[in-house]
CSV table of C-alpha atoms and ligand atoms in Angstrom, one decimal:
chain,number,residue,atom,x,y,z
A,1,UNK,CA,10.0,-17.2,15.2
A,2,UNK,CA,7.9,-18.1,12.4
A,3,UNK,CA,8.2,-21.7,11.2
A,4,UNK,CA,6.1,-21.4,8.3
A,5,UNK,CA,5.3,-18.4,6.2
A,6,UNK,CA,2.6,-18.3,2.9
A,7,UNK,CA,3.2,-15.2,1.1
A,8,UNK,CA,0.2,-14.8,-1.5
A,9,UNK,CA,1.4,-12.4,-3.9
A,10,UNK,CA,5.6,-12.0,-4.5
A,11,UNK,CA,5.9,-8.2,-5.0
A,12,UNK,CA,7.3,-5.5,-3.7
A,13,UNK,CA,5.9,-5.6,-0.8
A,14,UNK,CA,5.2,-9.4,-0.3
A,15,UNK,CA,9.0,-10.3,-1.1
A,16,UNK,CA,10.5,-7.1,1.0
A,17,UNK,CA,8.9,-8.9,4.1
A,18,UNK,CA,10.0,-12.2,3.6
A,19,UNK,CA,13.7,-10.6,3.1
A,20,UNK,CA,13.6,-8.7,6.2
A,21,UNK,CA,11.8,-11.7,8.2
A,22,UNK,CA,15.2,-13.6,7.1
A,23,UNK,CA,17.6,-11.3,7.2
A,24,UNK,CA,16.1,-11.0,11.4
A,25,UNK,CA,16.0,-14.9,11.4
A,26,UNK,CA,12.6,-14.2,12.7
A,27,UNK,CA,11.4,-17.3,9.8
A,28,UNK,CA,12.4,-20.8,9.4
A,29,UNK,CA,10.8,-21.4,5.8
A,30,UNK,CA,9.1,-18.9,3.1
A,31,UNK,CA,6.7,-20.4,1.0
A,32,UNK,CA,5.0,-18.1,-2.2
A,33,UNK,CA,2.0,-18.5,-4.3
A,34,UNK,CA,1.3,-15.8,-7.4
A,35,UNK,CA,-0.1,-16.5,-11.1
A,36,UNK,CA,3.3,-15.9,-12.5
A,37,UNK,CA,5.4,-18.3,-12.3
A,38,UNK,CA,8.7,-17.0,-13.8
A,39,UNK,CA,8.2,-14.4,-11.2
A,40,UNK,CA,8.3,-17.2,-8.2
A,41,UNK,CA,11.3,-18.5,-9.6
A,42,UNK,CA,13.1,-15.8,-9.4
A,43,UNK,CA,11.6,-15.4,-6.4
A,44,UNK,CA,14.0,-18.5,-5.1
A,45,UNK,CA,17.0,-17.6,-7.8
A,46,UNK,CA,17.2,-14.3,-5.6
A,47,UNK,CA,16.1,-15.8,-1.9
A,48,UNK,CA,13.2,-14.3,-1.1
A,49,UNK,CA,10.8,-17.4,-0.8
A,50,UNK,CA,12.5,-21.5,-0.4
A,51,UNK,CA,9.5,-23.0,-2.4
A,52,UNK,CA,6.6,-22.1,-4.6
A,53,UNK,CA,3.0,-22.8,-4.6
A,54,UNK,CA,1.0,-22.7,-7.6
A,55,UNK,CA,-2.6,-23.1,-6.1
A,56,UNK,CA,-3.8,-20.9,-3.0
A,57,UNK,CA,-4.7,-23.6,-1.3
A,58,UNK,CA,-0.9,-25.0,-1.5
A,59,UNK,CA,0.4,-22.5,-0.6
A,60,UNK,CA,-1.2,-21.9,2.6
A,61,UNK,CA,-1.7,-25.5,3.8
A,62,UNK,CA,0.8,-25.8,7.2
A,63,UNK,CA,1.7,-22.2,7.4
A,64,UNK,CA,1.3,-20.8,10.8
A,65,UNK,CA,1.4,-16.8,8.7
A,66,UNK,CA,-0.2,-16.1,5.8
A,67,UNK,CA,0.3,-13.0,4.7
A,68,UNK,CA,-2.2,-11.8,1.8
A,69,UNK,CA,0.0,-9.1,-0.6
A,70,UNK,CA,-2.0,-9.0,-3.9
A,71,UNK,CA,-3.6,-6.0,-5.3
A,72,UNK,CA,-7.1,-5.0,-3.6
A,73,UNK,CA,-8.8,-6.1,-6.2
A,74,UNK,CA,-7.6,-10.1,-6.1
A,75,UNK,CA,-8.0,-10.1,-1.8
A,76,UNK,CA,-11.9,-11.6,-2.2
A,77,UNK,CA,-10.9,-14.5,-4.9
A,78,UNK,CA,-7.6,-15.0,-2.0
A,79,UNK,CA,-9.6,-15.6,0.9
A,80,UNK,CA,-12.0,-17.6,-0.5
A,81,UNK,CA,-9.7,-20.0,-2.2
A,82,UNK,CA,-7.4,-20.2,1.4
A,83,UNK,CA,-10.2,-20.7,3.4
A,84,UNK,CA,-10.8,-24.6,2.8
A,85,UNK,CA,-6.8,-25.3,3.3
A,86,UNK,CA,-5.5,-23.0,6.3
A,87,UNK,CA,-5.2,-24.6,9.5
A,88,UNK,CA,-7.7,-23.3,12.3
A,89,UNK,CA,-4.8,-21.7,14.5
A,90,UNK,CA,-2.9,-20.0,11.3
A,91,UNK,CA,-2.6,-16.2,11.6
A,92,UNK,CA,-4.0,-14.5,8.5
A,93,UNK,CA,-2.9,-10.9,7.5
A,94,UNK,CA,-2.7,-8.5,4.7
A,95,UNK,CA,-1.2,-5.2,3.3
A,96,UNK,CA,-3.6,-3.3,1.5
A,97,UNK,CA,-3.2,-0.1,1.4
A,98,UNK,CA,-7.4,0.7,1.7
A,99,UNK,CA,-8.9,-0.9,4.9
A,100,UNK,CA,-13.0,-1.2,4.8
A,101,UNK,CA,-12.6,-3.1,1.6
A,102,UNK,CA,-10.6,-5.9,2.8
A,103,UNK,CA,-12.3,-6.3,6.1
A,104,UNK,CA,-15.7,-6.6,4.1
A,105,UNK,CA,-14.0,-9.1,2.4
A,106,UNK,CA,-12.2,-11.0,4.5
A,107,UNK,CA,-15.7,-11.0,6.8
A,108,UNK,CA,-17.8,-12.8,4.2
A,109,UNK,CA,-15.4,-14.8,2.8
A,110,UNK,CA,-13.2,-16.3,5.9
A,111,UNK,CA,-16.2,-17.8,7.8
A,112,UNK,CA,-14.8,-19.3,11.1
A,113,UNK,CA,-11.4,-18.0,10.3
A,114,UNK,CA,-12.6,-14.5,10.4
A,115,UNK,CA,-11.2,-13.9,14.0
A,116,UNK,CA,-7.2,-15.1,13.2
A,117,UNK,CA,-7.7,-12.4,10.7
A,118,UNK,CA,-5.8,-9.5,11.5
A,119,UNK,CA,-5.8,-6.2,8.8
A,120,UNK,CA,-2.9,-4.5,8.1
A,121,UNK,CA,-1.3,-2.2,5.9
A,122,UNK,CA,2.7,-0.8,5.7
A,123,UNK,CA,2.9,2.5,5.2
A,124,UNK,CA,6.0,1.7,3.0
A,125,UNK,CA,6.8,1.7,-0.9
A,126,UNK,CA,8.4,2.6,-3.7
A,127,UNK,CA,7.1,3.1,-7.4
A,128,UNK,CA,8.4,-0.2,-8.4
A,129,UNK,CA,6.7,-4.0,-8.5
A,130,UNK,CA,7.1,-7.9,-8.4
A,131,UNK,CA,10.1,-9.5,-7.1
A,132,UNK,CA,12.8,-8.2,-8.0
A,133,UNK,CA,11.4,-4.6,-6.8
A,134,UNK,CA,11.9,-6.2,-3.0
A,135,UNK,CA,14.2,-5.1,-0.4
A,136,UNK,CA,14.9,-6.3,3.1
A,137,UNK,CA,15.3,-2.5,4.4
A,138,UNK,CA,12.0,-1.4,2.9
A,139,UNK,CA,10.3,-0.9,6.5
A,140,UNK,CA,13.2,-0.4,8.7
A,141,UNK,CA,11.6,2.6,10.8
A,142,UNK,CA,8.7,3.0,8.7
A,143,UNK,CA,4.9,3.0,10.4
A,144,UNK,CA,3.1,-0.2,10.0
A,145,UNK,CA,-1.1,0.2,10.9
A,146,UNK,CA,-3.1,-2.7,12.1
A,147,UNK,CA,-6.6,-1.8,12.3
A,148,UNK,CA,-8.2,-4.9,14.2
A,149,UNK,CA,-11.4,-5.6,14.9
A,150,UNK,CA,-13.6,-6.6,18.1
A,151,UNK,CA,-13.7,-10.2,16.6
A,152,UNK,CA,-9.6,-10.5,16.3
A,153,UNK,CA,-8.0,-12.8,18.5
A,154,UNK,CA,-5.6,-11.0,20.7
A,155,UNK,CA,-2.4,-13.3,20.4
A,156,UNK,CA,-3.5,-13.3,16.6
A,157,UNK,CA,-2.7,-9.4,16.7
A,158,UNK,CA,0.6,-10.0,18.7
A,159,UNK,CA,2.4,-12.3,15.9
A,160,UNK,CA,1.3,-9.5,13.4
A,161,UNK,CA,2.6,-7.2,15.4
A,162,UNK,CA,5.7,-9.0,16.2
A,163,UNK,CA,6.2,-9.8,12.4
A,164,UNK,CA,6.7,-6.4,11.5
A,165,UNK,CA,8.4,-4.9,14.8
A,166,UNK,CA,11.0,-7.5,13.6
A,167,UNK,CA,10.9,-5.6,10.2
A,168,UNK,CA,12.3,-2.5,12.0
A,169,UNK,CA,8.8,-1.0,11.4
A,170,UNK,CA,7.0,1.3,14.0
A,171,UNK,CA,3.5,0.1,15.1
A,172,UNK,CA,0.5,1.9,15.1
A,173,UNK,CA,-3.5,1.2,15.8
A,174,UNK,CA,-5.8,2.6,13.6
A,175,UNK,CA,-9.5,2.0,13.3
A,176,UNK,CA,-11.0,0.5,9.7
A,177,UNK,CA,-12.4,4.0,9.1
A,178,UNK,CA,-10.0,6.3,10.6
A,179,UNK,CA,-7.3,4.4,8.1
A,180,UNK,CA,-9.2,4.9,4.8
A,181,UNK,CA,-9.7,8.1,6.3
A,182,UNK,CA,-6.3,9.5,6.6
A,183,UNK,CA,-4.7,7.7,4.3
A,184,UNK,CA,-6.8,8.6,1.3
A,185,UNK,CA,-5.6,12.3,2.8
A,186,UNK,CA,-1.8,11.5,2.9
A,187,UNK,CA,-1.2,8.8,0.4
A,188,UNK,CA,-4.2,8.1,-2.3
A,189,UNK,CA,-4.7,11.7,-3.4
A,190,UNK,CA,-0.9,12.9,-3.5
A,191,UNK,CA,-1.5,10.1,-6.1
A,192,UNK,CA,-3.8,11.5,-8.2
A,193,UNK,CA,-2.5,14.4,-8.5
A,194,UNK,CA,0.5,13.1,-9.4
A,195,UNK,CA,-1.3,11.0,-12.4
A,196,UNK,CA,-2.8,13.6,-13.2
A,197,UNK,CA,-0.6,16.5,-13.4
A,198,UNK,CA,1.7,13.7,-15.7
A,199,UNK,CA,-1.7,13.0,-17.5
A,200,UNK,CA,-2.5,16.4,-18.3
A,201,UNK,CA,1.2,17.4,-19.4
A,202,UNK,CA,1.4,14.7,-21.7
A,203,UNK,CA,-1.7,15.8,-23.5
A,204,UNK,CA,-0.3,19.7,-24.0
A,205,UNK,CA,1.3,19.5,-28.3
A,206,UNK,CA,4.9,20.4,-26.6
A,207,UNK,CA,5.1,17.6,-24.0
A,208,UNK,CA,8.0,16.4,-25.2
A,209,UNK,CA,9.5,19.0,-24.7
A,210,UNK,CA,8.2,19.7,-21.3
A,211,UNK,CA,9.2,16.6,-20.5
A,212,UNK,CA,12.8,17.5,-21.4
A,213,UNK,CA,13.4,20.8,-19.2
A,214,UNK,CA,11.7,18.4,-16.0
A,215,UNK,CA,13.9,19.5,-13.2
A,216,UNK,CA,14.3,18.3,-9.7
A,217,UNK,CA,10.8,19.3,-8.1
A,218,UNK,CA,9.0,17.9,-11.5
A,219,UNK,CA,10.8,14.7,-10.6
A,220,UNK,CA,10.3,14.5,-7.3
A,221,UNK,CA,6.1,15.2,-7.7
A,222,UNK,CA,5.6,13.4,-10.6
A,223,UNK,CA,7.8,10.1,-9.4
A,224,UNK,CA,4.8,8.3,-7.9
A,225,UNK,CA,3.2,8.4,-11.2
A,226,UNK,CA,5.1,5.7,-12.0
A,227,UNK,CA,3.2,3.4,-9.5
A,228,UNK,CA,1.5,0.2,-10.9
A,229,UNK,CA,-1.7,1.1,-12.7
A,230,UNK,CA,-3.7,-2.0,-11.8
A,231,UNK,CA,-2.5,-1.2,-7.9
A,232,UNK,CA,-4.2,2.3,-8.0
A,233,UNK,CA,-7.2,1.8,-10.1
A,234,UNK,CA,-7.7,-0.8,-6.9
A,235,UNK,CA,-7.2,1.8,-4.3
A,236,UNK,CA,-9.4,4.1,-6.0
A,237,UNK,CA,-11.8,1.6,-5.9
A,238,UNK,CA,-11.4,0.7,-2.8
A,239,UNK,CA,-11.8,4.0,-1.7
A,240,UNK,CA,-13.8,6.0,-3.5
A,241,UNK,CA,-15.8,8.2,-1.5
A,242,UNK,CA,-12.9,9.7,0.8
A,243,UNK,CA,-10.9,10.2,-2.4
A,244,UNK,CA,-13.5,11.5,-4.1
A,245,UNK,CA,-14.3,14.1,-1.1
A,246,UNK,CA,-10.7,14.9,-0.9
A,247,UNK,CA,-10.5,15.3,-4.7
A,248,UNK,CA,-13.3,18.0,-4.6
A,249,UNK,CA,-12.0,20.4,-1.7
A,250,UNK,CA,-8.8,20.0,-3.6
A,251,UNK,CA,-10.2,21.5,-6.6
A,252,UNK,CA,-11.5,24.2,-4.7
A,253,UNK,CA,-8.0,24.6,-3.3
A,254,UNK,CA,-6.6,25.0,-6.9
A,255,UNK,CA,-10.3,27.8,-8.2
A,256,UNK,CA,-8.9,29.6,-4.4
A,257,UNK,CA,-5.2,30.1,-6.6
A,258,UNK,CA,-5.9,30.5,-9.9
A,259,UNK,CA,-8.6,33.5,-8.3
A,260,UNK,CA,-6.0,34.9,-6.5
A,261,UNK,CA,-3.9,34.9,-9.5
A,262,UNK,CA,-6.8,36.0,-11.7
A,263,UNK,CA,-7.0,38.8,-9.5
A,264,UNK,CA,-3.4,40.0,-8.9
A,265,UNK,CA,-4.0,39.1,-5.5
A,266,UNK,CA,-0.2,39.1,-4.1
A,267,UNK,CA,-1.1,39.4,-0.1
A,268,UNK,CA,-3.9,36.1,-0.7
A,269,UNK,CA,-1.4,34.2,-2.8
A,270,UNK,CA,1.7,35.0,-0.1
A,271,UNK,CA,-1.0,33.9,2.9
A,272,UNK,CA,-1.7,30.8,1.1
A,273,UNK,CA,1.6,29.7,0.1
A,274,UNK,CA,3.3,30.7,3.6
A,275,UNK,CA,0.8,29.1,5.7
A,276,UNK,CA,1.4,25.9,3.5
A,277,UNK,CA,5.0,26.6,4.2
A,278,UNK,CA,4.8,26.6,7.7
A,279,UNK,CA,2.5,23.8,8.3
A,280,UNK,CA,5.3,21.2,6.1
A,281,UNK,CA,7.7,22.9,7.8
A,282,UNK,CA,6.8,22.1,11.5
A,283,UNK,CA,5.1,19.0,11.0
A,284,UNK,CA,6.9,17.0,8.6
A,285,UNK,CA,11.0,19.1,8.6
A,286,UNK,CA,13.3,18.2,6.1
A,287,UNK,CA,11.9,14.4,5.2
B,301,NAP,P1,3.2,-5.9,-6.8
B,301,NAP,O1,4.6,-5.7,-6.7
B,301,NAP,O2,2.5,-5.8,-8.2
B,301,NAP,O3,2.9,-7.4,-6.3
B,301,NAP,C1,1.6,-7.9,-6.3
B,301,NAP,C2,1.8,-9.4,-6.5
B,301,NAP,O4,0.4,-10.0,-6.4
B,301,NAP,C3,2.4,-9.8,-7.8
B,301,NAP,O5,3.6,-10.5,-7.5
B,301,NAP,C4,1.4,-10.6,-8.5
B,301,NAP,O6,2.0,-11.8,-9.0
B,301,NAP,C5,0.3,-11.0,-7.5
B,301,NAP,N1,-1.0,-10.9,-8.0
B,301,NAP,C6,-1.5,-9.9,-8.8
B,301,NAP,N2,-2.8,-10.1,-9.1
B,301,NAP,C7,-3.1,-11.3,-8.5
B,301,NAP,C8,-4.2,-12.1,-8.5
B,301,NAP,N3,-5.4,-11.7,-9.1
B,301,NAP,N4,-4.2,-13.3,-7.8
B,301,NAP,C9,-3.1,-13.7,-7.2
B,301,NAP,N5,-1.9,-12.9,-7.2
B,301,NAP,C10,-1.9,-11.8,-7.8
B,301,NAP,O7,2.3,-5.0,-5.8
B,301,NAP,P2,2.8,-4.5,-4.4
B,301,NAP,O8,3.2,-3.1,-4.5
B,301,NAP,O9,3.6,-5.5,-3.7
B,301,NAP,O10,1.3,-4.3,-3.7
B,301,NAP,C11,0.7,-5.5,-3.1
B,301,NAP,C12,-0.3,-4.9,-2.1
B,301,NAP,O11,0.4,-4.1,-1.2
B,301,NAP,C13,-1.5,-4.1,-2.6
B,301,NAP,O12,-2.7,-4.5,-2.0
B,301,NAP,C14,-1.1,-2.7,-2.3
B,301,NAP,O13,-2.3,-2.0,-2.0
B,301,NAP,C15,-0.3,-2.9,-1.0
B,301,NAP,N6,0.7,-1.8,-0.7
B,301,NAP,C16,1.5,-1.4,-1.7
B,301,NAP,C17,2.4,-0.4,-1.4
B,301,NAP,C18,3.3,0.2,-2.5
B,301,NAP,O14,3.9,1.3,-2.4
B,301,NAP,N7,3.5,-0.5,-3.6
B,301,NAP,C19,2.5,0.1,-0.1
B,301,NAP,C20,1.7,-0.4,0.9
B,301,NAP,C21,0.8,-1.4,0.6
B,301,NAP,P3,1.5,-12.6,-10.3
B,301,NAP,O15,1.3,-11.5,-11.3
B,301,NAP,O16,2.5,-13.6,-10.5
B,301,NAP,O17,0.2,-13.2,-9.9
């Protein structure tokens, strides 16, 4: 049971934990800290946090977890603001969704807290943000990574661990690298080309009308384009050289169609699109 738990940053993601922590009665008392503070009211209207904090350094004083859910791009300014008020033994995590950014963060910024730190990241979401966007069901059988380091305390690891398994979530142990590796693969480029793909329609004259005939599998692509801006400029950031690798065999991918189509070339085009087909169909199914 958690007695005491700082949430820095009421989002989606930060307010979907504290939910499902209560709804498991695996916390005695939410706490939340973010700029906004019409957004940490509603926070309490809707019962995702008991009380608000409108410094860092409130908000973390006497929690035993605090759990760091702002965009990547705030994390730095977090740490060093909670540094001087956390308590020695407090268990600090996060959920970005880029890995070797944080941890060089967190390293430089934490000083002798550095080892209750314990990175982590959901692999859980929707398109939508802030508070109201939470939902205690949001990581019920969904894969959670930790990617700790040699320096991490080990029972510092098991309350994170516990946190989530509470959750409903599946653990899993990734290192820093292998993370921003994998996950730029699976999660940060299926977002480009979803911005972009919306980008580039928009700028065609008739996109309005394009726009209009969108059926199911336009949807269904194009939905994470509707992801915060500020949260994927961050990533990109973040991330930048696995993306930007990724990004460039991908547009090889695309010359290898448009070729095949250039040349009429029905047997490379079937190869390409049934070895695709296969490869979803055995590894992910029907999801
Ligand atoms: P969100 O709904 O926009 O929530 C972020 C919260 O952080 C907001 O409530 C915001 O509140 C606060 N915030 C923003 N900038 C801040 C700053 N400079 N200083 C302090 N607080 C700040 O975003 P989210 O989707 O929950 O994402 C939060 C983190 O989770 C990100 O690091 C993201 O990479 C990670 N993540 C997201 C997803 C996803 O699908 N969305 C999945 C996995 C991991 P105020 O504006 O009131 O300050």
């Amino acid at each position: 049971m958690i007695d005491r738990l700082a949430i820095i940053g009421v989002g989606l993601i930060g307010s979907s934990l504290a939910l499902a922590l209560k709804q498991a009665g695996a916390v005695r008392q939410v706490i939340g800290y973010g700029r906004n503070l019409e957004n940490l009211e509603k926070g309490i209207e809707l019962g995702v946090i008991d009380s608000l904090a409108t410094t860092v350094a409130d908000c973390v004083r006497g929690a035993d977890v605090i759990v760091v859910a702002v965009p990547l791009g705030a994390m730095r300014q977090v740490f060093a603001e909670l540094k001087a008020s956390s308590g020695r033994d407090a268990v600090i995590t996060d959920v970005g969704s880029a890995k070797g950014s944080v941890v060089a963060a967190a390293r430089e910024e934490l000083g002798d807290l550095w080892s209750r730190f314990v990175p982590g990241h959901p692999i859980a979401g929707t398109e939508k943000s802030g508070v109201e966007a939470g939902f205690a069901s949001l990581y019920q059988g969904r894969r959670v990574i930790l990617t700790p380091l040699e320096q991490t305390d080990a029972d510092a690891v098991e309350v994170i661990d516990d946190m989530w398994q509470h959750c409903g979530a599946i653990m899993e142990y990734l290192s820093v690298e292998h993370h921003d590796k994998v996950l730029a693969a699976t999660s940060h480029l299926p977002h480009m080309l979803a911005y972009a793909l919306v980008h580039h329609l928009s700028n065609l004259n008739d996109h309005e009308e394009i726009f209009r005939y969108a059926a199911g599998g336009f949807r269904d692509f194009s939905r994470i384009a509707s992801s915060d801006p500020v949260m994927w400029r961050d990533v990109c950031l973040a991330n930048g050289d696995a993306l930007v690798t990724l990004i460039d065999q991908y547009q090889q991918e695309l010359e290898r169609i448009a070729s095949a189509i250039r040349d009429g070339d029905a047997d490379e085009l079937l190869k390409l699109f049934g070895r695709a087909k296969s490869e979803r169909d055995s590894l992910i199914g029907n999801c």
